[in-house]
Coordinates of C-alpha atoms and ligand atoms in Angstrom, one line a residue:
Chain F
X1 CA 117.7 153.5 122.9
X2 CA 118.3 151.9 126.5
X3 CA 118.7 147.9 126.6
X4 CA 119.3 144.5 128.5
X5 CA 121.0 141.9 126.9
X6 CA 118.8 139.2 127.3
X7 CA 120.5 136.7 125.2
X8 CA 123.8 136.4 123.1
X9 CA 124.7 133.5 120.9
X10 CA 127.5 132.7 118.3
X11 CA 127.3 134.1 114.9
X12 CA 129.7 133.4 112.2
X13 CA 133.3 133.5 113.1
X14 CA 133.6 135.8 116.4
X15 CA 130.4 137.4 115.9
X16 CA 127.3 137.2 118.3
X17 CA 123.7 137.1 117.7
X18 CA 122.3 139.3 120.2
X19 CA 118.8 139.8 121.7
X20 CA 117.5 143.0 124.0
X21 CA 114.8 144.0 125.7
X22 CA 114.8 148.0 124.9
X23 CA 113.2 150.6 126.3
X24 CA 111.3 152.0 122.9
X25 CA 111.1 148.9 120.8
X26 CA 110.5 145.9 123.1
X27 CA 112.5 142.5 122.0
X28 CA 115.2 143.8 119.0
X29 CA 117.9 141.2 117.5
X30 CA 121.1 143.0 116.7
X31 CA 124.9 141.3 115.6
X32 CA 128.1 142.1 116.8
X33 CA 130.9 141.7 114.6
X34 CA 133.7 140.4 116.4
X35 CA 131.3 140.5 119.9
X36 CA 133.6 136.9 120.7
X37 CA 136.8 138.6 120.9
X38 CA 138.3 139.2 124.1
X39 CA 140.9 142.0 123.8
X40 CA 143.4 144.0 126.4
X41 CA 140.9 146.1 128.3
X42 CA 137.9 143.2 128.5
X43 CA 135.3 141.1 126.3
X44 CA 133.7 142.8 123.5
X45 CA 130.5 141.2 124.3
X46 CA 128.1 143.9 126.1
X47 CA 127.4 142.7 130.3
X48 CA 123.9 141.1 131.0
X49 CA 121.5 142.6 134.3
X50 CA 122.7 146.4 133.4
X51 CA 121.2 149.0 131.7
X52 CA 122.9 150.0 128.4
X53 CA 122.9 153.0 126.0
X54 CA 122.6 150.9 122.6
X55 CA 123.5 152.0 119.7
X56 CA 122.8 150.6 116.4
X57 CA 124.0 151.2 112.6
X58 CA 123.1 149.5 109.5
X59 CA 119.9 148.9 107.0
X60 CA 117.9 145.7 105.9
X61 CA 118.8 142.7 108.1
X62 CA 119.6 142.4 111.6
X63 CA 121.0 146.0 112.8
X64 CA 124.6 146.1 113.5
X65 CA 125.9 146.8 117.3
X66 CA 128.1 150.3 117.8
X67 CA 128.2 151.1 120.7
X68 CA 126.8 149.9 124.7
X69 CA 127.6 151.8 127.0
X70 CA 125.9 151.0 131.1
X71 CA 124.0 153.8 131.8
X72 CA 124.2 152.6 136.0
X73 CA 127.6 150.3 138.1
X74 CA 127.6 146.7 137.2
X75 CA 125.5 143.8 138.6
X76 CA 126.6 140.5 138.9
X77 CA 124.1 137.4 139.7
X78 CA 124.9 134.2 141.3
X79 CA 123.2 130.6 142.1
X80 CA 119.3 131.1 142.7
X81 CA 119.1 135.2 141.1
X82 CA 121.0 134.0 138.4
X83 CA 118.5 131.2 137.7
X84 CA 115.6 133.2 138.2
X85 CA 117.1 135.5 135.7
X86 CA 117.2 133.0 133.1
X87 CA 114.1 132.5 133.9
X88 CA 112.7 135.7 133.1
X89 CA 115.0 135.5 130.1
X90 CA 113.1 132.7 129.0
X91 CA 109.3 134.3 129.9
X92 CA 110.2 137.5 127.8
X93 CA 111.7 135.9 124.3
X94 CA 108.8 133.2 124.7
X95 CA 105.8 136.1 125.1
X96 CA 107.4 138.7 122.9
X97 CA 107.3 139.0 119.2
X98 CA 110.0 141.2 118.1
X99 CA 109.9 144.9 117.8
X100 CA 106.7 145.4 119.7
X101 CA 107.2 148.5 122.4
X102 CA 106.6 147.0 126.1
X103 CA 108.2 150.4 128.3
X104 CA 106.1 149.1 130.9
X105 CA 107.9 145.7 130.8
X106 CA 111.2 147.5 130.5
X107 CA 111.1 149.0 133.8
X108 CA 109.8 145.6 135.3
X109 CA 112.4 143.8 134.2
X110 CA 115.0 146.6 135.5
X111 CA 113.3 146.4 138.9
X112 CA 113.3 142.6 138.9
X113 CA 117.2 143.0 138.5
X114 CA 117.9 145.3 141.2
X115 CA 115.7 143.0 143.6
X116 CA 117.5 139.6 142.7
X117 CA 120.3 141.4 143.4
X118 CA 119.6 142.4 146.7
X119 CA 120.2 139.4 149.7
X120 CA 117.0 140.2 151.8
X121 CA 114.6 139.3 148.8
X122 CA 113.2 136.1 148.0
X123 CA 113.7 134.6 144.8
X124 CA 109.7 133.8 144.3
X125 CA 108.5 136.8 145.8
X126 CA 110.3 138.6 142.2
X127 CA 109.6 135.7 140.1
X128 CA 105.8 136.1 141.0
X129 CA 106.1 139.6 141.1
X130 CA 107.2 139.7 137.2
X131 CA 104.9 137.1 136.5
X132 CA 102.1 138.8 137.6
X133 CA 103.6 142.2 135.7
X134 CA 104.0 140.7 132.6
X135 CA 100.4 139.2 131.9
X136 CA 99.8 142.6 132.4
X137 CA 101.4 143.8 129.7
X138 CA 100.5 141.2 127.8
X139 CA 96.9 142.6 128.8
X140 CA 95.6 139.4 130.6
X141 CA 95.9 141.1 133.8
X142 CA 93.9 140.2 136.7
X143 CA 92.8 142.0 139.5
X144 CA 94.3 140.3 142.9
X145 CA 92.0 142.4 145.4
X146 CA 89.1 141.9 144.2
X147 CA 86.9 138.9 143.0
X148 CA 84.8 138.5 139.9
X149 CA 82.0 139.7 142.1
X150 CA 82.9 143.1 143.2
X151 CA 83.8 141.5 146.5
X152 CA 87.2 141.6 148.3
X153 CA 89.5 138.8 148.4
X154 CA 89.1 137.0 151.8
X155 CA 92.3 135.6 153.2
X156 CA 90.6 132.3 154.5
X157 CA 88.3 131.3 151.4
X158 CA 89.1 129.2 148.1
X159 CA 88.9 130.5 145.2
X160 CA 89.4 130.0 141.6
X161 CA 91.4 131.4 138.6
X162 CA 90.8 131.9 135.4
X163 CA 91.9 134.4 132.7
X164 CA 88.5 134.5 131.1
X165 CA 86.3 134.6 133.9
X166 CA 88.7 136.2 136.7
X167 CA 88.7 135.2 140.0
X168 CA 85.9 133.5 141.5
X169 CA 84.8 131.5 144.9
X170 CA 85.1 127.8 144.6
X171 CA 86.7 124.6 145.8
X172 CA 88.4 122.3 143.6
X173 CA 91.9 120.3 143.3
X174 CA 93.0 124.0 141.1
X175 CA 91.5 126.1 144.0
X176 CA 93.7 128.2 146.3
X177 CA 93.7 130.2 149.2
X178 CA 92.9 134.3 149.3
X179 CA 96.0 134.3 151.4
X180 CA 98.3 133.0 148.5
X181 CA 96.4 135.4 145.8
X182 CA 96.9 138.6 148.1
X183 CA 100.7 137.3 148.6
X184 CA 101.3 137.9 144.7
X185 CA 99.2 140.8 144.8
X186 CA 101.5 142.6 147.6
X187 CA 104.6 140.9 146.5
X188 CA 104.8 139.2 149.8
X189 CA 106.5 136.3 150.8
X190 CA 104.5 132.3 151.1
X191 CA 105.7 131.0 154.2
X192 CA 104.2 127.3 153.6
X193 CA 106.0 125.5 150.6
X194 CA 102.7 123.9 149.5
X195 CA 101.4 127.8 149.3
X196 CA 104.3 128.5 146.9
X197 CA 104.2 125.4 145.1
X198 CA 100.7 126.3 144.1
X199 CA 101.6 129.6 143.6
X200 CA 104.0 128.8 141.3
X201 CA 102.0 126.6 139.3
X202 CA 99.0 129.2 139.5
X203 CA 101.0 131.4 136.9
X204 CA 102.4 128.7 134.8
X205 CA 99.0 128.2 134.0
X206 CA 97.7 131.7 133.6
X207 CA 101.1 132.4 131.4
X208 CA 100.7 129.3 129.3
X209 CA 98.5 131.0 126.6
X210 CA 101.5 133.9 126.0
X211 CA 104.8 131.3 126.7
X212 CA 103.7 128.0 125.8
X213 CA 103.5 124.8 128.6
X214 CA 107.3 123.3 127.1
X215 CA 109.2 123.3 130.2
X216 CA 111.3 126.0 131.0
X217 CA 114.9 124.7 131.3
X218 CA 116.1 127.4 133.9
X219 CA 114.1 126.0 136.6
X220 CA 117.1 123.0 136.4
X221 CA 119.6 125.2 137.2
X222 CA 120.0 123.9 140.0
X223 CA 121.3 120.4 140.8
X224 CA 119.0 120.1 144.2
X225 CA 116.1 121.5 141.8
X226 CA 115.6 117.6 141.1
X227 CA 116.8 115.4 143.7
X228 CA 116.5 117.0 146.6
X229 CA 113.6 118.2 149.2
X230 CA 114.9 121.7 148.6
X231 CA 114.1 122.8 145.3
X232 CA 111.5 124.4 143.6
X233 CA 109.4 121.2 143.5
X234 CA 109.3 121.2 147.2
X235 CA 108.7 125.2 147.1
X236 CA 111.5 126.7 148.3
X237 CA 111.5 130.3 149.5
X238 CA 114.3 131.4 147.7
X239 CA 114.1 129.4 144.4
X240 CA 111.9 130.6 141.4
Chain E
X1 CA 132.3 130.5 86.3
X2 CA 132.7 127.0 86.2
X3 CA 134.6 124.8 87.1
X4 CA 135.1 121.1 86.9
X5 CA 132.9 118.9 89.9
X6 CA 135.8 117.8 91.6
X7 CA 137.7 121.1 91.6
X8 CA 134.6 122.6 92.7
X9 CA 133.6 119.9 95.6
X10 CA 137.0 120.4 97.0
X11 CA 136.7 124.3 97.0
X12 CA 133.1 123.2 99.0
X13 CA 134.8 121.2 101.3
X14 CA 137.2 123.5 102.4
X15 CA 134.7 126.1 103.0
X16 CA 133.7 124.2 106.2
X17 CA 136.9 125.6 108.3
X18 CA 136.8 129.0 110.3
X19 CA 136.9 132.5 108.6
X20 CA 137.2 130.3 105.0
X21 CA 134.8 131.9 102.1
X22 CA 134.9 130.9 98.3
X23 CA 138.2 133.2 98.0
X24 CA 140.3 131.3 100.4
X25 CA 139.1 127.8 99.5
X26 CA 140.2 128.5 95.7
X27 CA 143.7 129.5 97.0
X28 CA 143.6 126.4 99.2
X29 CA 142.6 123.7 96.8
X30 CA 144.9 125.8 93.7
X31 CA 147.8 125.6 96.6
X32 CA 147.0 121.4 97.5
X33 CA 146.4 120.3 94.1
X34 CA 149.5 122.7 92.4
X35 CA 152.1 123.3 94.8
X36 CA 151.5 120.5 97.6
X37 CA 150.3 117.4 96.4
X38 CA 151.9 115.2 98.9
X39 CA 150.9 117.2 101.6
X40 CA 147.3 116.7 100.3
X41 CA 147.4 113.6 100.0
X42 CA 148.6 113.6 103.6
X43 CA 145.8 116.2 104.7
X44 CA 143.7 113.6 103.5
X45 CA 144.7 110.6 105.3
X46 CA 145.0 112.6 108.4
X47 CA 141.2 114.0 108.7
X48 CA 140.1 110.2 107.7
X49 CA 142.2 108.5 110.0
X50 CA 140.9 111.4 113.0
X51 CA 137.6 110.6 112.2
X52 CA 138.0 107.1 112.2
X53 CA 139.6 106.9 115.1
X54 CA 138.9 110.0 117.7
X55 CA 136.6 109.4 120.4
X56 CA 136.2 111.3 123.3
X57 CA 137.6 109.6 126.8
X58 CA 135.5 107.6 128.8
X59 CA 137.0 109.8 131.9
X60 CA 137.2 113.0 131.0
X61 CA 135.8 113.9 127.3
X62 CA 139.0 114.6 125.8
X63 CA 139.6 113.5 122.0
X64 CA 141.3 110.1 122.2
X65 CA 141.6 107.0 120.3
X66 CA 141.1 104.5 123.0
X67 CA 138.8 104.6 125.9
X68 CA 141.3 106.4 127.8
X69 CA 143.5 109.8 127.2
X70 CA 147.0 109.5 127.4
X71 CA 146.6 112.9 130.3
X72 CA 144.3 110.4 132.2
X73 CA 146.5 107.4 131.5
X74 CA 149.1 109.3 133.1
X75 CA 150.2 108.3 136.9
X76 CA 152.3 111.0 137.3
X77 CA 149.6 114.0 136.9
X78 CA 147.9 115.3 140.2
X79 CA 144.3 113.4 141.2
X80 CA 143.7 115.3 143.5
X81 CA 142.8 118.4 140.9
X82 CA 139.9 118.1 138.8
X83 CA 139.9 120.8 136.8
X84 CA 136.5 121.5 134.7
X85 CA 136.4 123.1 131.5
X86 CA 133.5 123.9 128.9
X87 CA 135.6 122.8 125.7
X88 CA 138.4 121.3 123.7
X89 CA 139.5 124.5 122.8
X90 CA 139.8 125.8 126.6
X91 CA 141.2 122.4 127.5
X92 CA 144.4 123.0 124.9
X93 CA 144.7 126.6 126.4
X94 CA 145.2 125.5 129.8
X95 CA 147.1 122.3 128.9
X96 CA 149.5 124.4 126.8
X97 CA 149.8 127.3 129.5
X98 CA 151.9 124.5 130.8
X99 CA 150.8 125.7 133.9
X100 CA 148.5 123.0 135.4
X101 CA 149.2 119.2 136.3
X102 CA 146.6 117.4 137.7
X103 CA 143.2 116.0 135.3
X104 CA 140.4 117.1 133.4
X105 CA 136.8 117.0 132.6
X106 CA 135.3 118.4 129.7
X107 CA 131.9 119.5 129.8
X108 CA 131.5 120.1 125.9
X109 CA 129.5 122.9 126.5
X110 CA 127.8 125.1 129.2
X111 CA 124.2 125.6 130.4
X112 CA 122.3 128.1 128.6
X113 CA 118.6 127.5 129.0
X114 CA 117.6 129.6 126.1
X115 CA 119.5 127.3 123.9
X116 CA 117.7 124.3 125.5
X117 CA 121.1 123.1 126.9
X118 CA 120.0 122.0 130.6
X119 CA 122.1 119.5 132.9
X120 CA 120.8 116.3 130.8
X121 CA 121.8 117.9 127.7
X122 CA 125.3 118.3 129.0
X123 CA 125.5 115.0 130.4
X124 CA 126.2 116.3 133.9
X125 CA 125.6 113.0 135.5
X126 CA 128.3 112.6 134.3
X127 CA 130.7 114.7 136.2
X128 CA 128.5 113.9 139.1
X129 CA 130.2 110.1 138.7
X130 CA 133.6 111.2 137.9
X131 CA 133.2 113.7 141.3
X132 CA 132.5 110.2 143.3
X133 CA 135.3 108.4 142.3
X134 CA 137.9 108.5 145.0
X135 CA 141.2 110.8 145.1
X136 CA 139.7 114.1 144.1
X137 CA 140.5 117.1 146.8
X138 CA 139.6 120.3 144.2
X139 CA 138.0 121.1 141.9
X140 CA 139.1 123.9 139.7
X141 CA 136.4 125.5 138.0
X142 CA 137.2 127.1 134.6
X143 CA 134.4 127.9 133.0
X144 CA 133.4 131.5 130.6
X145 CA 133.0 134.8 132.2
X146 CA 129.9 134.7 131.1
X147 CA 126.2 134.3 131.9
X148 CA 126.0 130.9 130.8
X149 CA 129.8 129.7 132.5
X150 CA 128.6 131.4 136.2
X151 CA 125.4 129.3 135.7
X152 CA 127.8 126.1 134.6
X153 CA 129.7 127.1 137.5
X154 CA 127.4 127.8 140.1
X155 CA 125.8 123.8 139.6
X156 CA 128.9 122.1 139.3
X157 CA 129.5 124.2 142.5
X158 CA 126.5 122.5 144.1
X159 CA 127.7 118.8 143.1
X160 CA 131.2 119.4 144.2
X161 CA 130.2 120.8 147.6
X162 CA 127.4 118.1 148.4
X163 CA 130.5 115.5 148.3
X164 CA 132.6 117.8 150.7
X165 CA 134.8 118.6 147.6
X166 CA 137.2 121.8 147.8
X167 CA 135.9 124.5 144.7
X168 CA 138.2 126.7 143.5
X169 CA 137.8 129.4 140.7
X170 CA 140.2 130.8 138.0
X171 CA 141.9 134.1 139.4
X172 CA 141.3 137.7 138.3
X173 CA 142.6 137.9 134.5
X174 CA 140.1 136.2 133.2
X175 CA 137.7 139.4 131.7
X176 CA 134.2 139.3 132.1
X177 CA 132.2 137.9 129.2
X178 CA 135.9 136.3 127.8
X179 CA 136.1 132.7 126.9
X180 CA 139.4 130.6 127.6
X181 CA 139.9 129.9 124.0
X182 CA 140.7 133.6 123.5
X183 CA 143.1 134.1 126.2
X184 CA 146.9 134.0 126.2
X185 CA 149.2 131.3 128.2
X186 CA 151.1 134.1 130.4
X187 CA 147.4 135.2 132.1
X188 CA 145.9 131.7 132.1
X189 CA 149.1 130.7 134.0
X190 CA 148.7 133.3 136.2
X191 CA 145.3 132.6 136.9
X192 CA 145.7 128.9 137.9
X193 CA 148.0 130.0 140.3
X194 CA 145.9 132.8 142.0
X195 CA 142.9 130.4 141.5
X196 CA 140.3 131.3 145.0
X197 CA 138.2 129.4 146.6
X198 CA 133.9 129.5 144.6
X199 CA 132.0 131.9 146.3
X200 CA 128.7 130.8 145.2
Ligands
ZN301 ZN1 140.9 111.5 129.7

C-alpha cells in the first residue's frame, strides 16, 4: 500500500501514533514502536509530502509500522506551502472516517504537494483547487460551468451557491461573481483580494457539512495571518 | 496478588515515570523501602520541595524557583543570542553541550495545528515581548526537524525578522524528523557552531 503521513503524534515511550492517507484504504492509523528515536543514519519517524511504500504487520488494534520506503526524491515545505499543507491535513482527518478507500483523493492530495512545492503557484489557487476536489469525493460536487439552469456561467453576473440546489442567478450579501466561480473551476488565480476572500469563504461554507465550522488552526500559521493587511483575512495571493 | 495499600500506592506511583510498568515499580519501591530507606525519604522531600517550589522564569520558561533563572540572572552570558527551543529537555541538551553562551526562550511546545496547538496556545506573544526588549542581535532557532518545528520555525522567523532581528538555524547534523532531546553533545556542538542564517 502507498501512503502520506498526514499526522504523527507521541505514543508511549518513543513510539508514534501515526495517520496516512493510502492509496487503497483512505485514512489508516498505524504505531511505530520506537518511531521517536533518532539513530546514526536519521529519524525513525517516516518524512511528510512524499509518497511511501507502507508496510504494515500485526492483528487486532492499530497495525504495526515495518517498513516506508519513498517511492519518489524528497519534498520539503516552507512558510505559506507548509501552512497550506496543514491545512489540507486538517480538511482530510476532519472529512474522512477511517478506512474508507478515497484513490481519487489520494492522487489529489499527491498533486496538491508537487504544486505547493513548486514557486510559480499560488498558495489559494491549490487550496481551492483541493477544496473543490475533495467535495467531490465526498460526492457534493458541483458543477462550476454550468448553472442550475442548464445555462453557462457568465463571468459578469451574481450568482448563488448552494449544495442542495447548485448554482443559481441571484444577488445577495452570499452572492459572487461568475468570474470568481470559473477561477476555482480552471484553477486560476483571483487577482482582487476581496475576490479571494470570498472565494475562500465560499468553500468553508460548502465544506462545513463534511469538516465542521471549528476553526481551522493552520490558517494561524502565520504571525501576519492576524495583524497585518497581508494575510489571509486581507486575501492574499499566496496564502490559503 | 495482593498487596498491602500503601505497598501497592507506591508501586502506582512510580508507574508515572518513563519506560516504568508494574515489573519495575515493584523492584523500585522493594529497592526504597528495603535497601534505601534514607534515600527515600530523600526522593521524597526532593519531588515535594520541586513541586513546591519550581516555576518556570518570567523571561525565558525555564524551571526556576524565583521569577528569574539563574542562566538569565547571569551578566556574564551573551544577550545578544536568543536562542529558541521547543522544550526543557532540548534546553538541557544544548546547555550541557557546553557549547552555547548567550540566553534562552522556551517555547514549551511547537505548533501543530492538528493537535489544536496554535500561536495562543503556545503563548507566542510571548516571545514576541521578549524579541522587543533591547540587546538581542540573533536569534538561534532550534526547533525539531520536523513538520511541526519548520512550522514553529518558520513564524518565529516572521516575528524575528519584522523587528530587523538576525535568524539563524542549527547546522546540518540535526536529522530530519530528530528531536534535540535525542541527540548527542559532540553534534549539537557542532551544530551551534555551523548554525546559517533561516531561509524561510
Ligand atoms: Zn530564565
Amino acid at each position: 500500500m502507498r501512503g502520506f503521513l498526514l499526522h504523527a503524534r507521541p505514543f508511549k515511550e518513543n513510539g508514534l501514533l501515526l495517520d496516512w492517507l493510502t492509496d487503497t484504504r483512505g485514512w489508516v492509523r498505524m504505531r511505530q514502536n520506537g518511531g521517536r528515536r533518532v539513530k546514526k543514519r536519521g529519524s525513525q519517524r517516516p518524512p511528510n509530502f512524499v509518497c511511501l511504500e507502507v508496510e504494515t504487520a500485526g492483528r487486532g488494534g492499530w497495525p504495526i509500522l515495518t517498513g516506508a520506503e519513498p517511492v519518489e526524491r524528497l519534498r520539503f515545505l516552507h512558510g505559506q506551502s507548509l501552512a497550506a499543507a496543514f491545512y489540507l491535513h486538517e480538511l482530510i482527518l476532519r472529512a474522512l472516517r477511517p478506512e474508507e478507500a478515497m484513490p481519487g483523493l489520494f492522487l489529489d492530495y499527491w498533486k496538491s504537494l508537487a504544486m505547493l512545492d513548486s514557486p510559480e503557484m499560488p498558495v489559494s489557487v491549490v487550496v481551492r483547487r483541493f477544496e473543490r476536489r475533495l467535495l467531490e469525493h465526498l460526492g457534493a460536487g458541483l458543477d462550476w460551468e454550468q448553472a442550475a439552469n442548464g445555462l453557462p456561467i457568465e463571468p459578469e453576473r451574481q450568482y448563488r451557491v448552494g449544495l442542495q440546489g447548485g448554482i443559481v442567478p441571484g444577488n445577495g450579501a452570499n452572492a459572487v461573481s461568475g468570474r470568481l466561480l470559473r477561477a476555482i473551476a480552471r484553477d486560476e488565480a483571483l487577482a482582487e483580494a476581496d475576490d479571494r476572500r470570498r472565494a475562500r469563504d465560499l468553500m468553508q461554507g460548502l465544506l462545513a457539512p463534511h469538516v465542521g465550522s471549528a476553526p481551522f488552526l493552520s490558517r494561524r500559521l502565520w504571525p501576519s495571518a492576524r495583524d497585518s493587511a497581508r494575510g489571509p483575512d486581507a486575501g492574499d495571493t499566496l496564502r490559503p | 496478588m495482593q498487596f498491602s495499600p500503601s505497598f501497592q500506592q507506591l508501586i502506582d506511583a512510580l508507574r508515572c515515570l518513563p519506560t516504568v510498568g508494574q515489573k519495575t515499580a515493584q523492584r523500585m519501591a522493594l529497592h526504597l523501602l528495603e535497601r534505601d530507606r534514607a534515600g527515600a525519604g530523600h526522593l521524597a522531600e526532593a519531588i515535594g520541595e520541586a513541586l513546591e517550589k519550581l516555576g518556570h522564569c518570567r523571561s525565558c520558561r525555564v524551571f526556576t524557583e524565583g521569577e528569574i533563572c539563574p542562566i538569565c540572572a547571569d551578566d556574564q552570558r551573551d544577550d545578544r543570542l536568543l536562542c529558541v527551543v521547543e522544550s526543557p529537555a532540548d534546553w538541557i541538551a544544548i546547555e550541557s553541550s557546553g557549547a552555547y553562551q548567550g540566553r534562552y526562550f522556551l517555547l514549551l511546545g511547537r505548533l501543530s495545528p492538528l493537535d489544536g496547538i496554535g500561536p495562543d496556545e503556545l503563548k507566542l506573544d510571548q516571545l514576541a515581548a521578549r524579541l522587543d526588549q533591547s540587546g538581542i542581535e540573533e536569534v538561534i532557532l532550534a526547533t525539531s526537524a520536523t513538520i511541526e518545528g519548520e512550522a514553529t520555525a518558520g513564524y518565529v522567523t516572521e516575528l524575528a525578522r519584522s523587528r530587523g532581528l538576525r535568524v539563524t538555524r542549527l547546522a546540518q547534523g540535526v536529522p530530519m524528523g530528530g528531536e534535540l532531546e535525542y541527540i548527542d553533545a559532540s553534534t549539537l556542538s557542532l551544530a551551534l557552531k555551523g548554525r546559517r542564517e533561516a531561509d524561510s
